[in-house]
């Protein structure tokens, strides 16, 4: 038996939940993720390995990755290739399965990557790959680019992920007790299941469907991450049929996925017994967008040991033993002596200062607070909100000096996001004499850890109600970094004013227009005076971020809820 077959077979003896996600952040140097969705998927599987939830994950190999980001002298984003070699990290699967796309037979192979836990458990991840010599050249690149251009390419990717993934799991002999769709990209898997469990048409009563919808619903869980209708994948039926042919009879598909276009989210909603949003607020918004569906709330969490800096991990090991496996123990972090907490933060901050010097050639001060902001660069994240009134910002800095460190990628087709990056660089030049500010290129998991642990205050400024959850502030909490954020996503649950951090404005639909002034007021009147004038008061908020937020908003708690409420229902 080959090494790959032996490894795979070791995971097929007990029933597992198959977790499907278009992107999964397995390691920093494996570029199979673009941002929060993929990082969350990685944290989900790390937590599953930690607590022994039997899972197998399915994704695409994305050989060409997402992209590496460079910034030219004018502040414009440049996208560079980010190819990776799966042979360095994974083992080739011995099975291949066949699909039909555009009338051609397309073979799907794959790779096995094993997500290991420090306690000895592991989760297998299958990375599907169409770059096989047997395939037509037009089909070999289907699994190359993460979120490639155009509906045609996207449909092919989603068919490979959903239908090819179900076939690959069967070919490898996995015993499955359920399927979890992380966003709607993999929703074609529901059609594959309907086809697999269809009853023979002979003997059906007139008008009776051969498809066992209740059975497929019972098998499926769906997690939505998108709080706006326009953000969900929708495809013309003519295009779907041209590429995939007749998955099922068209009337049934339209009944499940929408009459006008095939809506991947509606398909997943109609064929999943358990549906959830990724924060309580997001579940409320989802129920308004899709009335009539029961949408539960399982608020996201982040993986404790992955997102805790070395200095804080050492501190927790000494004062909260067992925190890595039971992050809820961090509720006891308020017992940590203030001077030790501050020393751990200073170490993490120095690591960020060194990284800033390395990447930007700028020397920031350890004695001034750092405001950190790192998100996907797109309009609704409002990375430019704090620069609404530059004169006000300069006056605040004149009274309470501070520094700003920012990072984030714009999707290659998001022109507004790219313009936002250019605008931030103009602000760097405009504020150079009053406020030290840098934009760090090529935001990835490693840089994220440096920023969420080394900043003094974490900023988040989305336009309500467009933040489904957000997890960067959760990562900051594990490092004792308070958050200043708009009340949206997870922060509606996590914000205890002056205890875990601070809110920008209030929690009303009309508050967006006042957010910039509210941000300035909070910085000038509350946060910066506390940082400069009351170290004990500041460390109390740091402890609040750890003991109230890190202890709760972690992937172990999230994973246990999925296991008990979705998988074992």
Coordinates of C-alpha atoms in Angstrom, one line a residue:
X1 CA 0.0 0.0 0.0
X2 CA 1.3 3.5 -0.9
X3 CA 2.1 6.1 1.7
X4 CA -0.8 8.2 0.5
X5 CA -3.3 5.3 0.6
X6 CA -2.1 4.3 4.0
X7 CA -2.5 7.8 5.4
X8 CA -5.9 8.3 3.9
X9 CA -7.2 4.9 5.0
X10 CA -6.3 5.7 8.6
X11 CA -9.0 8.3 8.6
X12 CA -11.8 6.3 7.0
X13 CA -12.6 3.9 9.9
X14 CA -15.0 6.2 11.9
X15 CA -17.7 8.5 10.6
X16 CA -16.7 12.1 10.0
X17 CA -18.3 15.5 9.2
X18 CA -17.1 16.7 5.7
X19 CA -16.3 20.4 5.9
X20 CA -16.3 22.2 2.5
X21 CA -14.7 25.6 2.1
X22 CA -13.4 27.3 -1.1
X23 CA -10.4 28.5 0.9
X24 CA -8.6 27.2 4.0
X25 CA -5.6 28.8 5.7
X26 CA -3.6 25.7 6.6
X27 CA -0.2 27.5 7.0
X28 CA 1.0 31.0 6.4
X29 CA 3.2 29.8 3.5
X30 CA 0.4 27.9 1.8
X31 CA -1.5 30.6 -0.1
X32 CA -4.9 28.8 -0.2
X33 CA -6.6 31.7 1.5
X34 CA -7.5 35.3 0.7
X35 CA -8.7 36.6 4.1
X36 CA -11.1 36.0 6.9
X37 CA -13.2 33.2 5.4
X38 CA -10.1 31.0 4.8
X39 CA -8.5 31.9 8.1
X40 CA -11.7 31.1 10.0
X41 CA -11.8 27.7 8.1
X42 CA -8.3 27.0 9.2
X43 CA -9.1 27.9 12.8
X44 CA -12.2 25.7 12.7
X45 CA -10.2 22.7 11.7
X46 CA -7.4 23.4 14.2
X47 CA -10.0 23.5 16.9
X48 CA -11.6 20.3 15.7
X49 CA -8.2 18.5 15.9
X50 CA -7.6 19.9 19.4
X51 CA -10.9 18.7 20.8
X52 CA -11.2 15.5 18.8
X53 CA -14.2 16.4 16.6
X54 CA -14.0 13.8 13.7
X55 CA -13.9 15.9 10.5
X56 CA -12.5 15.8 7.0
X57 CA -12.1 19.0 5.0
X58 CA -12.5 19.5 1.2
X59 CA -11.1 22.5 -0.7
X60 CA -9.2 23.3 -3.9
X61 CA -5.5 23.2 -4.3
X62 CA -5.3 26.7 -5.7
X63 CA -1.8 26.1 -7.1
X64 CA -1.5 29.8 -8.1
X65 CA -2.6 31.0 -4.7
X66 CA -4.3 34.4 -4.2
X67 CA -1.6 37.0 -4.9
X68 CA 1.4 38.6 -3.2
X69 CA 1.0 42.3 -2.8
X70 CA 3.6 45.0 -3.5
X71 CA 3.1 48.8 -3.3
X72 CA 4.6 51.1 -5.9
X73 CA 6.0 54.6 -5.0
X74 CA 2.6 56.2 -5.7
X75 CA 0.9 53.8 -3.3
X76 CA -0.7 51.6 -5.9
X77 CA -1.2 47.9 -5.3
X78 CA 0.7 45.5 -7.6
X79 CA -0.3 41.9 -7.7
X80 CA 2.5 39.3 -8.0
X81 CA 2.3 35.6 -8.6
X82 CA 2.1 33.4 -5.5
X83 CA 2.5 29.9 -6.9
X84 CA 3.2 27.1 -4.5
X85 CA 4.3 23.5 -4.8
X86 CA 1.9 21.1 -3.1
X87 CA 4.5 18.3 -3.1
X88 CA 6.4 20.3 -0.3
X89 CA 3.4 20.1 2.1
X90 CA 1.0 17.4 1.0
X91 CA 0.8 13.8 -0.3
X92 CA -0.8 13.0 -3.7
X93 CA -4.1 11.1 -3.3
X94 CA -4.3 7.8 -5.1
X95 CA -7.9 8.3 -6.2
X96 CA -9.2 10.3 -9.1
X97 CA -12.9 11.0 -10.0
X98 CA -14.5 12.1 -13.3
X99 CA -16.9 15.0 -13.9
X100 CA -18.4 16.3 -17.1
X101 CA -17.9 20.0 -17.8
X102 CA -18.8 21.6 -21.1
X103 CA -19.3 18.2 -22.6
X104 CA -15.7 17.1 -21.7
X105 CA -14.7 14.6 -19.2
X106 CA -12.6 16.2 -16.5
X107 CA -10.6 14.1 -14.1
X108 CA -10.1 15.4 -10.5
X109 CA -7.2 14.3 -8.4
X110 CA -6.0 15.7 -5.2
X111 CA -3.6 16.0 -2.3
X112 CA -3.8 15.1 1.4
X113 CA -2.7 17.7 3.9
X114 CA -2.9 16.7 7.6
X115 CA -3.8 19.4 10.1
X116 CA -2.2 18.2 13.3
X117 CA -2.9 19.2 16.9
X118 CA -0.4 19.4 19.6
X119 CA -2.5 16.8 21.6
X120 CA -2.0 14.2 18.9
X121 CA -5.3 14.4 17.0
X122 CA -5.5 15.5 13.4
X123 CA -7.9 16.4 10.6
X124 CA -7.3 15.4 7.0
X125 CA -7.7 18.0 4.3
X126 CA -8.3 17.1 0.7
X127 CA -7.1 19.6 -1.9
X128 CA -8.8 18.9 -5.2
X129 CA -6.7 19.3 -8.3
X130 CA -7.6 19.3 -12.0
X131 CA -4.0 19.9 -13.3
X132 CA -3.6 16.4 -14.5
X133 CA -2.0 15.4 -17.9
X134 CA -5.1 13.4 -18.9
X135 CA -7.2 16.6 -18.9
X136 CA -7.8 19.0 -21.8
X137 CA -5.6 22.0 -21.4
X138 CA -8.7 24.2 -21.0
X139 CA -9.6 22.2 -17.8
X140 CA -6.2 21.9 -16.1
X141 CA -6.3 25.4 -14.6
X142 CA -9.7 25.1 -13.0
X143 CA -8.2 24.7 -9.6
X144 CA -5.3 27.1 -10.1
X145 CA -6.5 30.5 -9.0
X146 CA -8.4 31.2 -5.8
X147 CA -11.6 33.1 -6.9
X148 CA -10.7 33.4 -10.5
X149 CA -12.3 35.8 -13.0
X150 CA -15.7 35.3 -14.5
X151 CA -18.8 33.3 -13.9
X152 CA -17.7 30.5 -16.2
X153 CA -14.5 29.9 -14.2
X154 CA -16.3 30.3 -10.9
X155 CA -19.0 27.7 -11.8
X156 CA -16.4 25.2 -12.9
X157 CA -14.5 25.7 -9.6
X158 CA -17.7 25.3 -7.5
X159 CA -18.8 22.2 -9.4
X160 CA -15.3 20.7 -8.8
X161 CA -15.5 21.6 -5.1
X162 CA -19.1 20.5 -4.4
X163 CA -19.7 17.6 -6.8
X164 CA -16.1 16.6 -7.2
X165 CA -15.6 16.7 -3.5
X166 CA -18.5 14.4 -2.7
X167 CA -17.3 12.0 -5.3
X168 CA -13.7 12.1 -4.0
X169 CA -14.8 11.4 -0.4
X170 CA -16.8 8.4 -1.7
X171 CA -13.9 7.1 -3.8
X172 CA -11.5 7.3 -0.8
X173 CA -14.0 5.3 1.4
X174 CA -14.8 8.0 3.9
X175 CA -17.7 7.3 6.2
X176 CA -19.7 10.5 6.6
X177 CA -22.3 11.6 9.1
X178 CA -22.8 15.0 7.6
X179 CA -21.7 17.8 5.3
X180 CA -20.9 21.4 6.5
X181 CA -20.8 24.1 3.8
X182 CA -18.7 27.0 4.8
X183 CA -20.4 29.7 2.7
X184 CA -22.4 28.9 -0.5
X185 CA -19.5 28.1 -2.9
X186 CA -19.8 24.3 -2.3
X187 CA -23.7 24.2 -2.5
X188 CA -23.6 22.0 -5.6
X189 CA -22.8 19.2 -3.2
X190 CA -26.5 19.2 -2.2
X191 CA -27.5 18.3 -5.8
X192 CA -24.9 15.5 -5.9
X193 CA -26.5 14.1 -2.7
X194 CA -30.0 14.4 -4.1
X195 CA -28.9 12.5 -7.2
X196 CA -27.1 9.9 -5.1
X197 CA -30.1 9.2 -2.8
X198 CA -32.8 9.5 -5.5
X199 CA -35.4 6.8 -5.5
X200 CA -36.1 4.8 -8.7
X201 CA -38.8 6.5 -10.8
X202 CA -40.5 3.2 -11.3
X203 CA -43.2 2.9 -8.8
X204 CA -43.4 6.6 -8.0
X205 CA -46.9 8.0 -7.8
X206 CA -47.8 10.7 -10.4
X207 CA -46.2 14.0 -9.4
X208 CA -44.1 12.4 -6.7
X209 CA -40.5 13.6 -6.6
X210 CA -37.8 11.0 -6.7
X211 CA -35.5 13.2 -4.6
X212 CA -35.3 12.6 -0.9
X213 CA -35.1 16.2 0.3
X214 CA -35.6 15.5 4.0
X215 CA -32.7 13.0 4.0
X216 CA -30.3 15.5 2.3
X217 CA -31.4 18.3 4.6
X218 CA -30.7 16.1 7.6
X219 CA -27.2 15.6 6.3
X220 CA -26.3 19.2 5.6
X221 CA -25.2 22.2 7.7
X222 CA -24.8 25.7 6.1
X223 CA -22.8 28.6 7.5
X224 CA -23.4 32.0 5.8
X225 CA -20.9 34.8 6.1
X226 CA -22.4 37.4 3.8
X227 CA -24.9 40.0 5.2
X228 CA -26.0 41.5 1.9
X229 CA -28.1 39.9 -0.8
X230 CA -25.7 41.2 -3.6
X231 CA -22.8 39.3 -2.1
X232 CA -24.2 35.8 -2.8
X233 CA -23.1 33.8 -5.9
X234 CA -25.8 33.8 -8.6
X235 CA -25.5 32.2 -12.0
X236 CA -27.6 32.2 -15.1
X237 CA -29.2 28.8 -15.7
X238 CA -28.2 28.8 -19.3
X239 CA -24.6 29.1 -18.3
X240 CA -24.9 26.4 -15.6
X241 CA -26.5 24.0 -18.0
X242 CA -23.9 24.6 -20.7
X243 CA -21.1 23.9 -18.3
X244 CA -22.6 21.2 -16.1
X245 CA -25.5 19.8 -18.1
X246 CA -28.5 18.5 -16.3
X247 CA -27.6 17.9 -12.7
X248 CA -31.3 17.3 -11.9
X249 CA -34.4 18.3 -13.7
X250 CA -34.5 22.1 -14.1
X251 CA -37.8 22.6 -12.4
X252 CA -36.5 21.0 -9.2
X253 CA -33.3 23.1 -9.3
X254 CA -35.3 26.3 -9.8
X255 CA -37.6 25.4 -6.9
X256 CA -34.6 25.0 -4.6
X257 CA -32.2 27.7 -5.9
X258 CA -34.4 30.4 -7.3
X259 CA -36.6 30.9 -10.4
X260 CA -34.5 33.6 -12.2
X261 CA -30.9 32.6 -11.4
X262 CA -29.3 29.8 -9.6
X263 CA -28.6 31.3 -6.2
X264 CA -26.0 29.2 -4.3
X265 CA -27.1 30.5 -0.9
X266 CA -30.7 29.7 -1.5
X267 CA -29.7 26.3 -2.7
X268 CA -27.8 25.7 0.6
X269 CA -30.6 27.2 2.7
X270 CA -33.2 25.0 1.2
X271 CA -31.2 21.8 1.6
X272 CA -29.7 22.3 5.1
X273 CA -31.4 21.4 8.3
X274 CA -29.1 23.6 10.4
X275 CA -28.3 27.1 9.1
X276 CA -26.3 29.7 11.0
X277 CA -24.9 33.1 10.8
X278 CA -21.5 34.0 12.3
X279 CA -22.7 36.4 15.0
X280 CA -26.0 37.2 16.7
X281 CA -26.3 40.4 14.7
X282 CA -25.5 38.7 11.4
X283 CA -28.1 36.0 12.1
X284 CA -30.7 38.8 12.6
X285 CA -29.7 40.4 9.3
X286 CA -29.8 37.1 7.5
X287 CA -33.3 36.4 8.7
X288 CA -34.4 39.7 7.2
X289 CA -32.6 39.0 3.9
X290 CA -34.1 35.5 3.7
X291 CA -37.4 35.6 5.5
X292 CA -39.0 32.3 6.4
X293 CA -35.7 30.5 7.2
X294 CA -34.5 29.6 10.7
X295 CA -31.0 31.0 11.0
X296 CA -29.2 30.3 14.2
X297 CA -26.2 32.2 15.5
X298 CA -22.9 30.7 16.2
X299 CA -20.5 33.6 16.8
X300 CA -17.1 33.0 15.3
X301 CA -14.0 32.4 17.4
X302 CA -10.3 32.3 16.7
X303 CA -7.7 29.6 17.5
X304 CA -6.1 30.4 20.8
X305 CA -2.5 29.1 20.3
X306 CA -2.3 30.2 16.7
X307 CA -3.2 33.9 17.5
X308 CA -1.3 34.4 20.7
X309 CA 2.1 35.9 20.6
X310 CA 5.1 34.1 22.1
X311 CA 5.4 36.6 25.0
X312 CA 1.7 36.2 26.0
X313 CA 1.8 32.4 25.5
X314 CA 4.7 32.2 27.9
X315 CA 2.8 34.4 30.3
X316 CA -0.4 32.3 30.1
X317 CA 1.6 29.1 30.5
X318 CA 2.9 30.4 33.8
X319 CA -0.3 31.9 35.2
X320 CA -3.2 30.1 33.4
X321 CA -1.9 26.5 32.7
X322 CA -4.0 24.6 30.2
X323 CA -5.3 27.8 28.4
X324 CA -4.3 26.5 25.0
X325 CA -6.7 23.5 25.2
X326 CA -9.3 25.3 27.4
X327 CA -9.2 29.0 26.4
X328 CA -12.1 29.6 28.8
X329 CA -9.5 29.4 31.6
X330 CA -8.4 32.8 30.4
X331 CA -11.3 34.2 32.5
X332 CA -8.7 34.0 35.3
X333 CA -6.2 36.4 33.4
X334 CA -7.3 39.2 35.7
X335 CA -5.0 37.6 38.4
X336 CA -1.9 38.2 36.3
X337 CA 0.3 41.0 37.8
X338 CA 0.1 44.2 35.9
X339 CA 3.8 44.6 35.5
X340 CA 4.1 41.1 33.9
X341 CA 1.2 41.8 31.6
X342 CA 2.8 45.1 30.5
X343 CA 6.2 43.4 29.9
X344 CA 4.6 40.8 27.7
X345 CA 2.9 43.5 25.7
X346 CA 6.2 45.5 25.4
X347 CA 7.9 42.4 24.0
X348 CA 5.1 41.9 21.4
X349 CA 5.2 45.6 20.5
X350 CA 8.9 45.4 20.0
X351 CA 8.5 42.5 17.6
X352 CA 6.0 44.7 15.6
X353 CA 8.4 47.6 15.6
X354 CA 11.2 45.4 14.2
X355 CA 8.8 44.2 11.5
X356 CA 7.8 47.7 10.6
X357 CA 11.5 48.7 10.3
X358 CA 12.2 45.6 8.1
X359 CA 9.2 46.1 5.7
X360 CA 8.8 49.9 5.6
X361 CA 12.2 51.2 6.7
X362 CA 10.5 53.3 9.4
X363 CA 11.4 53.5 13.1
X364 CA 8.4 53.9 15.3
X365 CA 8.5 54.6 19.0
X366 CA 7.9 52.1 21.8
X367 CA 6.8 55.0 24.0
X368 CA 3.8 56.1 21.9
X369 CA 0.6 54.1 21.4
X370 CA 0.2 52.2 18.1
X371 CA -3.3 52.2 16.5
X372 CA -3.5 49.0 14.3
X373 CA -5.9 48.5 11.4
X374 CA -5.7 45.5 9.0
X375 CA -8.6 44.3 7.0
X376 CA -9.5 43.4 3.5
X377 CA -9.3 46.7 1.6
X378 CA -12.8 47.2 0.3
X379 CA -15.1 50.2 0.6
X380 CA -17.5 49.0 3.4
X381 CA -14.5 48.3 5.8
X382 CA -13.9 52.1 5.7
X383 CA -10.2 52.1 6.3
X384 CA -10.2 55.8 5.6
X385 CA -12.8 56.7 8.2
X386 CA -10.2 58.0 10.7
X387 CA -8.9 60.4 8.0
X388 CA -12.2 62.1 7.5
X389 CA -10.9 65.3 9.2
X390 CA -7.2 65.5 9.0
X391 CA -7.0 68.8 10.9
X392 CA -8.9 67.3 13.8
X393 CA -6.6 64.2 13.7
X394 CA -3.5 66.4 13.8
X395 CA -4.9 68.4 16.8
X396 CA -5.4 65.1 18.7
X397 CA -1.9 63.9 17.9
X398 CA -0.6 67.3 19.1
X399 CA -2.1 66.6 22.5
X400 CA -1.6 62.9 22.7
X401 CA 1.0 61.6 20.1
X402 CA 0.2 58.3 18.5
X403 CA 1.3 56.1 15.6
X404 CA -0.7 54.2 13.0
X405 CA 0.1 50.9 11.4
X406 CA -2.1 49.5 8.6
X407 CA -2.2 46.6 6.2
X408 CA -4.6 44.8 3.8
X409 CA -5.1 43.6 0.3
X410 CA -7.7 44.7 -2.2
X411 CA -9.2 42.1 -4.6
X412 CA -7.5 42.5 -8.0
X413 CA -10.9 43.5 -9.5
X414 CA -11.9 45.8 -6.7
X415 CA -11.0 49.2 -8.2
X416 CA -12.5 51.1 -5.2
X417 CA -10.4 49.0 -2.8
X418 CA -7.3 49.7 -4.8
X419 CA -8.1 53.4 -4.8
X420 CA -8.5 53.2 -1.0
X421 CA -5.0 51.9 -0.7
X422 CA -3.7 54.8 -2.8
X423 CA -5.7 57.3 -0.6
X424 CA -4.1 55.8 2.6
X425 CA -0.7 56.4 1.1
X426 CA -1.6 60.0 0.3
X427 CA -2.6 60.4 4.0
X428 CA 0.8 58.9 5.1
X429 CA 2.5 61.7 3.1
X430 CA 0.1 64.4 4.3
X431 CA 0.5 63.4 7.9
X432 CA 4.2 62.6 7.9
X433 CA 5.3 65.5 10.1
X434 CA 2.5 65.1 12.7
X435 CA 1.6 61.4 12.8
X436 CA 4.0 58.5 12.1
X437 CA 2.1 56.1 9.9
X438 CA 3.0 53.1 7.8
X439 CA 1.2 50.7 5.4
X440 CA 2.7 47.2 5.5
X441 CA 2.5 45.2 2.2
X442 CA 1.5 41.6 1.6
X443 CA -0.7 41.1 4.6
X444 CA -0.7 37.4 5.6
X445 CA -1.1 35.3 8.8
X446 CA 2.3 36.0 10.1
X447 CA 2.0 39.7 9.7
X448 CA -1.5 39.6 11.2
X449 CA -0.1 38.1 14.4
X450 CA 2.6 40.7 14.6
X451 CA 0.0 43.5 14.2
X452 CA -2.8 42.2 16.5
X453 CA -0.3 41.5 19.3
X454 CA 2.0 44.5 18.9
X455 CA -0.6 47.3 18.5
X456 CA -1.8 49.1 21.6
X457 CA -5.4 49.7 20.2
X458 CA -7.1 47.7 17.5
X459 CA -9.4 49.7 15.1
X460 CA -12.4 48.4 13.2
X461 CA -14.7 50.7 11.3
X462 CA -17.1 48.8 9.0
X463 CA -20.3 50.3 7.6
X464 CA -23.3 48.9 9.6
X465 CA -24.7 46.2 9.1
X466 CA -22.2 44.9 6.6
X467 CA -19.8 43.2 9.0
X468 CA -20.9 39.6 9.3
X469 CA -18.5 38.9 12.2
X470 CA -14.9 40.1 11.9
X471 CA -12.3 38.2 13.8
X472 CA -9.2 40.4 13.9
X473 CA -10.3 42.1 17.2
X474 CA -10.7 38.6 18.7
X475 CA -7.1 37.9 17.8
X476 CA -6.1 41.2 19.4
X477 CA -7.9 40.2 22.6
X478 CA -5.8 37.1 23.1
X479 CA -2.8 39.5 23.2
X480 CA -4.4 42.0 25.7
X481 CA -5.1 44.6 22.9
X482 CA -8.4 46.4 23.4
X483 CA -10.6 47.2 20.4
X484 CA -12.2 50.5 19.3
X485 CA -14.9 49.5 16.9
X486 CA -18.2 50.2 15.3
X487 CA -21.0 48.2 17.0
X488 CA -21.5 45.6 14.3
X489 CA -20.6 41.9 13.8
X490 CA -19.1 40.2 16.9
X491 CA -18.4 43.5 18.6
X492 CA -22.1 44.0 19.5
X493 CA -21.6 41.0 21.8
X494 CA -18.0 41.6 22.8
X495 CA -18.0 45.3 23.7
X496 CA -18.3 46.2 27.3
X497 CA -17.6 49.9 27.3
X498 CA -14.4 50.7 29.1
X499 CA -14.0 47.1 30.2
X500 CA -13.0 45.2 27.0
X501 CA -12.6 48.2 24.7
X502 CA -14.7 51.0 23.3
X503 CA -17.5 51.5 20.8
X504 CA -17.5 54.0 18.0
X505 CA -20.9 55.7 18.1
X506 CA -24.1 53.9 19.0
X507 CA -26.0 50.9 17.8
X508 CA -28.6 52.6 15.6
X509 CA -29.2 52.4 11.8
X510 CA -28.6 56.1 11.5
X511 CA -25.3 56.2 13.3
X512 CA -23.0 55.7 10.3
X513 CA -22.9 59.4 9.4
X514 CA -21.6 60.3 12.9
X515 CA -18.9 57.6 13.2
X516 CA -15.9 59.8 12.3
X517 CA -16.7 62.4 14.9
X518 CA -17.4 59.7 17.5
X519 CA -14.1 58.0 16.7
X520 CA -12.2 61.3 17.3
X521 CA -14.1 62.1 20.5
X522 CA -13.4 58.7 22.0
X523 CA -9.7 58.9 21.1
X524 CA -9.3 62.4 22.4
X525 CA -11.4 62.3 25.5
X526 CA -11.2 58.7 26.7
X527 CA -8.7 56.4 25.2
X528 CA -5.5 58.3 24.7
X529 CA -5.8 60.1 28.1
X530 CA -6.1 56.7 29.7
X531 CA -3.1 55.3 27.9
X532 CA -0.9 58.2 28.9
X533 CA -2.3 59.0 32.3
X534 CA -3.4 55.8 34.0
X535 CA -1.3 52.7 33.3
X536 CA -3.2 50.7 35.9
X537 CA -6.5 51.7 34.2
X538 CA -5.2 50.7 30.8
X539 CA -3.9 47.3 32.0
X540 CA -7.3 46.8 33.5
X541 CA -8.9 47.1 30.0
X542 CA -6.2 44.8 28.7
X543 CA -7.2 42.2 31.3
X544 CA -10.9 42.7 30.4
X545 CA -10.1 42.0 26.7
X546 CA -8.4 38.7 27.7
X547 CA -10.7 37.5 30.5
X548 CA -14.0 38.6 28.9
X549 CA -13.4 38.2 25.2
X550 CA -10.5 35.8 24.5
X551 CA -12.0 33.5 27.1
X552 CA -15.2 33.3 25.1
X553 CA -14.6 34.3 21.4
X554 CA -12.4 31.3 20.6
X555 CA -12.7 28.5 18.1
X556 CA -12.9 25.8 20.7
X557 CA -16.2 27.2 22.0
X558 CA -17.4 27.7 18.4
X559 CA -16.5 24.1 17.5
X560 CA -18.2 22.7 20.5
X561 CA -21.4 24.5 19.5
X562 CA -21.2 23.2 16.0
X563 CA -20.6 19.7 17.3
X564 CA -23.5 19.6 19.7
X565 CA -26.1 21.8 17.9
X566 CA -25.4 21.0 14.2
X567 CA -23.5 17.7 13.8
X568 CA -25.1 15.7 16.6
X569 CA -28.7 17.0 16.2

